[in-house]
Every structure is written in structure tokens, then in C-alpha cells.
Short mmCIF file of C-alpha atoms in Angstrom, two decimals:
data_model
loop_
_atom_site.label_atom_id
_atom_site.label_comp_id
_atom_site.label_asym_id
_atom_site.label_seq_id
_atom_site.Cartn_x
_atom_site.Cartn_y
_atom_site.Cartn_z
CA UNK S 15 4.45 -14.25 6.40
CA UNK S 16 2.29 -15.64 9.47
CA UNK S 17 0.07 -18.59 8.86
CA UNK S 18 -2.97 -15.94 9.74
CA UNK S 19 -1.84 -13.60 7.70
CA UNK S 20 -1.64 -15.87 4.49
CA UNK S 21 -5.48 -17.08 5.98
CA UNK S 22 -6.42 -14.14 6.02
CA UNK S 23 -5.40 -12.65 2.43
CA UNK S 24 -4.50 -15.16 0.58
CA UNK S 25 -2.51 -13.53 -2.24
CA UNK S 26 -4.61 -10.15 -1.95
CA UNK S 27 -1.63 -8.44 0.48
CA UNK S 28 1.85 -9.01 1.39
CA UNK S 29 3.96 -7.38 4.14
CA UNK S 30 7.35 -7.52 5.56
CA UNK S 31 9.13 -6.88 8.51
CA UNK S 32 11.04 -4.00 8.79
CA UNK S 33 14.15 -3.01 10.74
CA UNK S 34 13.43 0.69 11.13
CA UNK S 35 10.93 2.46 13.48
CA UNK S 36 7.36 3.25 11.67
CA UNK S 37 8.40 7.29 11.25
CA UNK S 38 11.75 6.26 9.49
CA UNK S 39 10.32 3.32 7.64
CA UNK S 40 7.48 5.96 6.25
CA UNK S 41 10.78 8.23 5.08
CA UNK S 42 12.41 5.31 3.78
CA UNK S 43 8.73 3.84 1.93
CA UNK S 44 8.89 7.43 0.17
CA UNK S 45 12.09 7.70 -0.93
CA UNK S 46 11.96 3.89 -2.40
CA UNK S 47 8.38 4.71 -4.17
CA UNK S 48 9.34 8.05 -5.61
CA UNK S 49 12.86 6.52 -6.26
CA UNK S 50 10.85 3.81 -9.42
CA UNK S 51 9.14 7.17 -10.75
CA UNK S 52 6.04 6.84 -8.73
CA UNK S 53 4.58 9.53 -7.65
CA UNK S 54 3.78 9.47 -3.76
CA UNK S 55 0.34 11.06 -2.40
CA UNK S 56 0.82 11.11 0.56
CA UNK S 57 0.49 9.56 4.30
CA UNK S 58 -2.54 9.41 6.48
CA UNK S 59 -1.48 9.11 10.27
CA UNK S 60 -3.90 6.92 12.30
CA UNK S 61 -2.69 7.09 15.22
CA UNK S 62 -2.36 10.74 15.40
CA UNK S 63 -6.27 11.29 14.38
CA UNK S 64 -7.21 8.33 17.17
CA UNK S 65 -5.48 10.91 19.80
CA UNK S 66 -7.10 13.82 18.74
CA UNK S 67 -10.34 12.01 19.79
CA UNK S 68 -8.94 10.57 23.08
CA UNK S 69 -8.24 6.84 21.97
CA UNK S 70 -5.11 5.17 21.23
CA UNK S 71 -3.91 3.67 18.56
CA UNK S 72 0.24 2.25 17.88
CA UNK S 73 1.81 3.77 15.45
CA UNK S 74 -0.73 3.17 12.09
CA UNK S 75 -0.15 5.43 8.86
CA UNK S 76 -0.98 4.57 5.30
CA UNK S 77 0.52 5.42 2.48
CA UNK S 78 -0.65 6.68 -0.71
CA UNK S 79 0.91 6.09 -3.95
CA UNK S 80 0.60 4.92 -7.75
CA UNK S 81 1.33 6.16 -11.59
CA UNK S 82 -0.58 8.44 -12.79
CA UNK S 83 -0.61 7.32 -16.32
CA UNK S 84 -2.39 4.20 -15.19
CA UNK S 85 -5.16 5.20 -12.91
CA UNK S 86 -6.06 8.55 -15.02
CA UNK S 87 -7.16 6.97 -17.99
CA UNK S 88 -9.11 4.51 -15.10
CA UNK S 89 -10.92 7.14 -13.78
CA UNK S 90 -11.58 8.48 -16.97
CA UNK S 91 -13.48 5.32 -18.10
CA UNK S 92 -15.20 4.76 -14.88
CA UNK S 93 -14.86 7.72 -12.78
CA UNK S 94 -16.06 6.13 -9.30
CA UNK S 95 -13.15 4.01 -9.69
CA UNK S 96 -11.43 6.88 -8.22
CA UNK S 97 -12.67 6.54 -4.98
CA UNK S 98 -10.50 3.16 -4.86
CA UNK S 99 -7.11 4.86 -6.03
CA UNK S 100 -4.69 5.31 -5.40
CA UNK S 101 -3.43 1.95 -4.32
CA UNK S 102 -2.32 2.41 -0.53
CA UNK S 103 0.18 0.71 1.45
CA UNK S 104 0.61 0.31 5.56
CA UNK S 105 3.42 1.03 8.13
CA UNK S 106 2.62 -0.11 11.47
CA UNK S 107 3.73 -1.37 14.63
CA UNK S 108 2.00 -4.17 16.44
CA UNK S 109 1.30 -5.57 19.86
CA UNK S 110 4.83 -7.02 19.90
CA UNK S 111 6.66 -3.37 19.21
CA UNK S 112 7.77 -5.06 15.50
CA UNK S 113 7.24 -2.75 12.34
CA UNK S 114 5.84 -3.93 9.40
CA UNK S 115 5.01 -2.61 5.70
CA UNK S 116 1.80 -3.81 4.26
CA UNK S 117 0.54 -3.61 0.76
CA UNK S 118 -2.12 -4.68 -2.03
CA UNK S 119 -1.16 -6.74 -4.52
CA UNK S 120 -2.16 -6.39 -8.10
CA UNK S 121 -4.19 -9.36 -7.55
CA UNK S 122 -6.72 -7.22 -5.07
CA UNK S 123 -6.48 -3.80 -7.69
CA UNK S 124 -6.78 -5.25 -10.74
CA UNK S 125 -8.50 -8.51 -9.70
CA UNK S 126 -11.03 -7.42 -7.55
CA UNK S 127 -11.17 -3.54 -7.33
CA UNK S 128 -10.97 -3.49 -11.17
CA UNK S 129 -13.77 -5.78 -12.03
CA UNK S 130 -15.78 -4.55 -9.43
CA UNK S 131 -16.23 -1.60 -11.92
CA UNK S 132 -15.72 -2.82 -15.10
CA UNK S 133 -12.17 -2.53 -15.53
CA UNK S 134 -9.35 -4.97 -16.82
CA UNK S 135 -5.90 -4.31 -16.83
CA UNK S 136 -3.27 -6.67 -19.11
CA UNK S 137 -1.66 -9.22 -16.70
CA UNK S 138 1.91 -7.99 -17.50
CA UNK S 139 0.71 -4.70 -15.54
CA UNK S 140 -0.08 -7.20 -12.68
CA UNK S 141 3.41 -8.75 -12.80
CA UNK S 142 4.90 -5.15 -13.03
CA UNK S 143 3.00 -3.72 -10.25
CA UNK S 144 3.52 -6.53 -7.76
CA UNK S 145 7.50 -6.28 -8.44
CA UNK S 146 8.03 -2.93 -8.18
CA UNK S 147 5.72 -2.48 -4.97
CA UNK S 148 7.78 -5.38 -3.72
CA UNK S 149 10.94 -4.10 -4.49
CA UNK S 150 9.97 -0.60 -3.07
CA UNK S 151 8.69 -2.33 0.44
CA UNK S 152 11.90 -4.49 0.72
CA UNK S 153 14.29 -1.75 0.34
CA UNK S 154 12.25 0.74 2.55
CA UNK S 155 12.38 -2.32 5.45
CA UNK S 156 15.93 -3.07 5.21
#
């Protein structure tokens, strides 16, 4: 992780490089999220809405994903929560040509999104999230 990265976010997001292009990456990111019994929303491509208005943007899609047994009973409780969740991830390719997967830690959800409306989830969630997000992301990028 960059120096301005780490500035940047502190512990609030993570990424790693990966050794695929962006559209195989995204395949790979899918397979590796629904592969831990996630269920995967979806992908939201960027780069291909920036065309459709005449600008361009590299390759920039998130990625939508979670467990539905955590962020239903969420919504329940606080229903504008939803507007926050899923959690999302990034694949991207920067200035350089390099690929990279991006994601929010459990330390932005559920210490910062969470609170913000009321919420608390048990810090073994945290610990959970964070390592199976991880584990997804490093086996998509490899």
C-alpha cells in the first residue's frame, strides 16, 4: 500500500494489486465473493456511463456485494441505513495501466457508516468481515 494511500484512509480501505486486466479481475472478484457464500449484487461500470456522456474515464467499476442476513435485519432497525449497503468494492486501472481491487473495511461499515445511524455490530463481525473481504480480493488479484 502507497504512503498516500495509507494517508489517505488510514485503516478505512485496503487494496491490492492485481495481475489480471479490470474485466477479468471483475470475473475473478465474483467468483471469489460468491465462492464464501456471499451473495454478489452486482457491478456498476464507470467508465462505460462516462462515455455515454462524451468523457473518459479508465477502466472504473464497482462492485456490489454483502450477506444478506446481516444487513436485512440493519435495514430493518434503521431503514435509511439501506442507502449505505451493500458494502461495495473497486476494480480499476490507473494512470500507470496497473489494476487494482479496492475495498471498505469493517472499520468504515461498522465504525463509521454504522454509528452514523445508530447501529453497532459485535467486533468479531468486524474481524470476520475484514478476512473474508481480504481473502476474496487476494484470490480474485492473483
Amino acid at each position: 500500500m502507497s504512503d498516500e494511500f495509507e494517508a489517505r484512509y488510514g485503516d478505512t480501505m485496503r487494496r491490492i494489486r492485481s495481475g489480471h486486466s479490470v474485466a477479468v479481475t471483475l470475473d475473478r472478484v465474483e467468483t471469489a465473493i460468491r465462492g464464501r457464500g456471499l451473495k454478489f449484487f452486482g457491478r456498476h461500470d464507470h467508465a462505460a456511463a462516462a462515455r455515454e456522456y462524451g468523457l473518459e474515464l479508465p477502466p472504473t467499476t464497482v462492485f456490489v456485494f454483502g450477506n444478506p442476513t446481516l444487513g436485512t435485519p440493519s435495514m430493518l432497525e434503521v431503514r435509511e441505513y439501506a442507502i449505505e449497503a451493500p458494502p461495495r468494492g473497486l476494480v480499476y486501472e490507473d494512470d500507470a495501466g496497473d489494476v487494482w481491487i479496492a475495498w471498505n473495511t469493517a472499520e468504515y461499515l461498522f465504525g463509521i457508516v454504522y454509528p452514523r445511524h445508530g447501529l453497532e455490530m459485535p467486533r468479531d463481525v468486524w474481524a470476520a468481515f475484514n478476512d473474508v473481504v481480504r481473502e476474496a480480493c487476494e484470490e480474485a488479484a492473483g
